PDB file of C-alpha atoms in Angstrom:
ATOM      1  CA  UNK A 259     -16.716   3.360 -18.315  1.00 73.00           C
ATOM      2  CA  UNK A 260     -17.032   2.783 -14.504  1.00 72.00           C
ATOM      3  CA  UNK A 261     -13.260   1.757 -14.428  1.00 68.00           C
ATOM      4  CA  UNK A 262     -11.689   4.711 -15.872  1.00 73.00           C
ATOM      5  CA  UNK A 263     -14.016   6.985 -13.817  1.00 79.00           C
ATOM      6  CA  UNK A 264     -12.545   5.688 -10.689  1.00 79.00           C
ATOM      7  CA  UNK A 265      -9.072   5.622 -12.036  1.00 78.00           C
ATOM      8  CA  UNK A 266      -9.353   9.452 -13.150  1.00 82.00           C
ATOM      9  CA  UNK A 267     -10.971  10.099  -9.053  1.00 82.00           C
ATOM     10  CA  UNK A 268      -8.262   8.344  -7.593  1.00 81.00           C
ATOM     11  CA  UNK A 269      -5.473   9.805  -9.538  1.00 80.00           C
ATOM     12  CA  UNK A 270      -7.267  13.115  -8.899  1.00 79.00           C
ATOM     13  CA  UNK A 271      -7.587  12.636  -5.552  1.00 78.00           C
ATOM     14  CA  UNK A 272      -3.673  11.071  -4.846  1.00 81.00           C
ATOM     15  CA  UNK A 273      -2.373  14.321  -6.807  1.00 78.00           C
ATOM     16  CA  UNK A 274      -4.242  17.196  -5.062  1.00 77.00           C
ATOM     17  CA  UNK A 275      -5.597  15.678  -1.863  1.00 73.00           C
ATOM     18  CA  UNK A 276      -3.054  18.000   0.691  1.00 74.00           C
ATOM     19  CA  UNK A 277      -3.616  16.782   3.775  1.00 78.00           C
ATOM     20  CA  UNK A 278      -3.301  13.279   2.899  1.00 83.00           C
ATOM     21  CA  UNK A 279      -0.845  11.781   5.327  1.00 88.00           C
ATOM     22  CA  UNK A 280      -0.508   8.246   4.129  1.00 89.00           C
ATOM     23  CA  UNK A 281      -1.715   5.351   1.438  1.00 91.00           C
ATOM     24  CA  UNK A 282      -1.943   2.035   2.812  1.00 94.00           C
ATOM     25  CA  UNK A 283      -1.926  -0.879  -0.205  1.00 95.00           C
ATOM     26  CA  UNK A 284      -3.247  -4.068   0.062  1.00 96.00           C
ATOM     27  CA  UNK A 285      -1.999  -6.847  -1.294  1.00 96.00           C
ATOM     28  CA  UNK A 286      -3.137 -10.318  -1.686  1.00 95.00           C
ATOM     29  CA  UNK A 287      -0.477 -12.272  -0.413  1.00 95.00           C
ATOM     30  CA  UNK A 288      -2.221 -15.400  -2.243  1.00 93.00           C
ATOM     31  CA  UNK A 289      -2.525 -13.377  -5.773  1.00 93.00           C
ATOM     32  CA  UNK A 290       0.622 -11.275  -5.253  1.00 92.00           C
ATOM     33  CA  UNK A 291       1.262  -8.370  -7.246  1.00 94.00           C
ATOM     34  CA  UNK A 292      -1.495  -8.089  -9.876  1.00 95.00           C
ATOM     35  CA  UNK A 293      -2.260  -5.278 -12.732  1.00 93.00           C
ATOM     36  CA  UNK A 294      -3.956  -3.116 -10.427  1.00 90.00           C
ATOM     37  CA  UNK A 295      -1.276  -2.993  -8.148  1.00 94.00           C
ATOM     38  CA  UNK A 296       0.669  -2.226 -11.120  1.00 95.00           C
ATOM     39  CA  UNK A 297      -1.549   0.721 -12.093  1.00 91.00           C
ATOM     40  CA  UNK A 298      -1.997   2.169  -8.483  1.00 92.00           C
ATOM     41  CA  UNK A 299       1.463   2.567  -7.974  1.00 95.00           C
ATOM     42  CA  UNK A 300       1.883   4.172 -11.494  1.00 93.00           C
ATOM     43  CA  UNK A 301      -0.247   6.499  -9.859  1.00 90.00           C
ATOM     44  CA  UNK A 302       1.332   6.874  -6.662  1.00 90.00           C
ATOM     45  CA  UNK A 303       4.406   7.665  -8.584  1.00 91.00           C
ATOM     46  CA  UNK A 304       3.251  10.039 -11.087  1.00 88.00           C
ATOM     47  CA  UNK A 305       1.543  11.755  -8.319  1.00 87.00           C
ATOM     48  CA  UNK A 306       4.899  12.188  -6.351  1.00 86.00           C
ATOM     49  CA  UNK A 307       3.256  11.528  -3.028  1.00 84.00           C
ATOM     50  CA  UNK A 308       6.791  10.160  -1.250  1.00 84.00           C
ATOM     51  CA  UNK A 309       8.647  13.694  -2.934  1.00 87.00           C
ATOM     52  CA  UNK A 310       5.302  15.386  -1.231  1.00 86.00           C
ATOM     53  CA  UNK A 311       5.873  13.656   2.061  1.00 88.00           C
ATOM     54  CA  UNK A 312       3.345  11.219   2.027  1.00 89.00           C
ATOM     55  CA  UNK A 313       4.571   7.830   3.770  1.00 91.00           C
ATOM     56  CA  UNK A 314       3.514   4.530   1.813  1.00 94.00           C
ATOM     57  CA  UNK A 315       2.867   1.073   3.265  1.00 95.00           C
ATOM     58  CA  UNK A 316       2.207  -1.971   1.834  1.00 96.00           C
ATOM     59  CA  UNK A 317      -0.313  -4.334   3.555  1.00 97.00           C
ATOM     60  CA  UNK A 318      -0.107  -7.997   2.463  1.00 97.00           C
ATOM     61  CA  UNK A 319      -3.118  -9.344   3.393  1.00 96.00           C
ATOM     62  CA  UNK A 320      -4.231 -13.334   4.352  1.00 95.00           C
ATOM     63  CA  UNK A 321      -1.096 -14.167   5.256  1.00 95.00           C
ATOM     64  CA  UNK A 322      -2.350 -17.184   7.421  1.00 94.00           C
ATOM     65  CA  UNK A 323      -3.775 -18.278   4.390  1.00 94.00           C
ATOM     66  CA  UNK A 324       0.174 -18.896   2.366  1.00 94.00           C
ATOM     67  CA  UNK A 325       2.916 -21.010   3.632  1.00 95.00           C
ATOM     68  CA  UNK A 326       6.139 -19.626   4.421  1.00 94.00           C
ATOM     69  CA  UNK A 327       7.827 -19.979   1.173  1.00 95.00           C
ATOM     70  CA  UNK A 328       5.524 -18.756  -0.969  1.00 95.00           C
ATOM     71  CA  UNK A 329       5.265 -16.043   1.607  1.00 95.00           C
ATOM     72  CA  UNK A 330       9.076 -15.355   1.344  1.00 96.00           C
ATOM     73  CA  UNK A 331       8.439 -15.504  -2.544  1.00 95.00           C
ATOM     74  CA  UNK A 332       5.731 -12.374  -2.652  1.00 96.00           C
ATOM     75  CA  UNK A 333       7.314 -10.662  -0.085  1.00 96.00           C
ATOM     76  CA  UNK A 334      10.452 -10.366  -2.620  1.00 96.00           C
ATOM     77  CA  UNK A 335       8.679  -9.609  -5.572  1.00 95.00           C
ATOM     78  CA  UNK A 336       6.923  -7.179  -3.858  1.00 96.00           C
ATOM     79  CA  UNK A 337      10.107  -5.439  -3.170  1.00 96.00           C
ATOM     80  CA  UNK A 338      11.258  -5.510  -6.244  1.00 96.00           C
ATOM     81  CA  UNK A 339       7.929  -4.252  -7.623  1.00 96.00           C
ATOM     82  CA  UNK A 340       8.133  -1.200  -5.074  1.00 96.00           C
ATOM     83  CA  UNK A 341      11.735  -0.583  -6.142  1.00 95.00           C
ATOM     84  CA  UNK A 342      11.160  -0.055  -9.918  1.00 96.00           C
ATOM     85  CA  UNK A 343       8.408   2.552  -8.445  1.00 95.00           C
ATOM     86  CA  UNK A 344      10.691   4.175  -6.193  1.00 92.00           C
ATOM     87  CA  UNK A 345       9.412   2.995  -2.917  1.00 93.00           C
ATOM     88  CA  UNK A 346      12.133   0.584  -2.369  1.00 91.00           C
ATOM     89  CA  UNK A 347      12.525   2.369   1.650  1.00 90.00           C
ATOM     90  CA  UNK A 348       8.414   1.698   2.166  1.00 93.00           C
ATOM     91  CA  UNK A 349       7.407  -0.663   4.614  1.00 93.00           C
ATOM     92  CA  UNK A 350       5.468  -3.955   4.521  1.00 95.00           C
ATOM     93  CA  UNK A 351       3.568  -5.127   6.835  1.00 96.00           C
ATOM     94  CA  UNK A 352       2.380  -8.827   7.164  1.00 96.00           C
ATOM     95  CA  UNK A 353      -1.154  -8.703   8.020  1.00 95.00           C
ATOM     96  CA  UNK A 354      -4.179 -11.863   8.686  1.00 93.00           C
ATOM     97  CA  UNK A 355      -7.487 -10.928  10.194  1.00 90.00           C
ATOM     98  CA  UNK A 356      -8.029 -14.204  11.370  1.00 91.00           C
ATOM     99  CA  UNK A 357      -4.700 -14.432  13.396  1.00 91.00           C
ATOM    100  CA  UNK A 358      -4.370 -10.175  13.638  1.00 91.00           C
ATOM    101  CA  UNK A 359      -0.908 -10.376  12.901  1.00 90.00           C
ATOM    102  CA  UNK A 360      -0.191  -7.109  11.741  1.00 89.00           C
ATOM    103  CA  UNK A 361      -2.832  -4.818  13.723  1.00 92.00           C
ATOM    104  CA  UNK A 362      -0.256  -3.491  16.242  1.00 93.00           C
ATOM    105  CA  UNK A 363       2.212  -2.375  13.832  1.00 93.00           C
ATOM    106  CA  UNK A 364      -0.685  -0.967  11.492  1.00 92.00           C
ATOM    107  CA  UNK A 365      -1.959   0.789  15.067  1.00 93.00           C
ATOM    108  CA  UNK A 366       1.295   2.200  15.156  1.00 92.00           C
ATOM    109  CA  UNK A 367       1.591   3.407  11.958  1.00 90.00           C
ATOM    110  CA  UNK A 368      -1.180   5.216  12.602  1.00 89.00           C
ATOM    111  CA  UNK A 369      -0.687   6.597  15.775  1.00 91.00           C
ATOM    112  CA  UNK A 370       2.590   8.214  14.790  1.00 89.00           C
ATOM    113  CA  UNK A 371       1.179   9.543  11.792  1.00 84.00           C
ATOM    114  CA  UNK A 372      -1.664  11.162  13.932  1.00 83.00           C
ATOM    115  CA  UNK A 373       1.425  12.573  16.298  1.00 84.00           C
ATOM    116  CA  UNK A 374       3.165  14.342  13.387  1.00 74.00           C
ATOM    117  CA  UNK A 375       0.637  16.179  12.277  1.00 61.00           C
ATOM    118  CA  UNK A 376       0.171  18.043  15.771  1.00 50.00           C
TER     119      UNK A 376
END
């Protein structure tokens, strides 16, 4: 169905895009790591983008929106999760819309990614 036509475009897409630079995640820092987390970074590894160069970041989102311990709490098994996938060196980057924690480092992702590939 609809489902597994996006999943074959996306693992299509993460496997042969070339010029793809980098894959920001989200992640509901509420929900934590769910199944489709799970999947897309089955993907990401099968498609070898870190062994291809491409940089990875995870985004938890709604951060304002958790208190601190259950922050600390998805925050670690978030890095365990990215270990077993081999992205144990990726960062993560705390992010809130409402209180735009996170948008400078996110701008500066960016910005040095748009630098490199001068």
């Amino acid at each position: 169905g609809r489902v597994d036509s996006w999943r074959s475009t996306l693992q299509r897409y993460l496997t042969v895009r070339e010029p793809l630079k980098c894959v920001f995640h989200l992640i509901d820092s509420k929900a934590g790591i769910e199944k489709s987390d799970v999947f897309l970074l089955s993907m990401i590894q099968k498609s070898q983008l870190v062994e291809r160069g491409v940089k990875y970041v995870a985004v938890l989102t709604k951060t304002d929106k958790v208190n601190n311990s259950m922050l600390e709490a998805t925050i670690k098994s978030v890095e365990e999760k990215l270990g077993e996938f081999g992205l144990s060196s990726a960062d993560i980057v705390l992010s809130s819309s409402k209180s735009m924690e996170g948008r400078d480092k996110l701008w500066h992702v960016l910005f040095n990614l748009l630098s490199d590939s001068d």
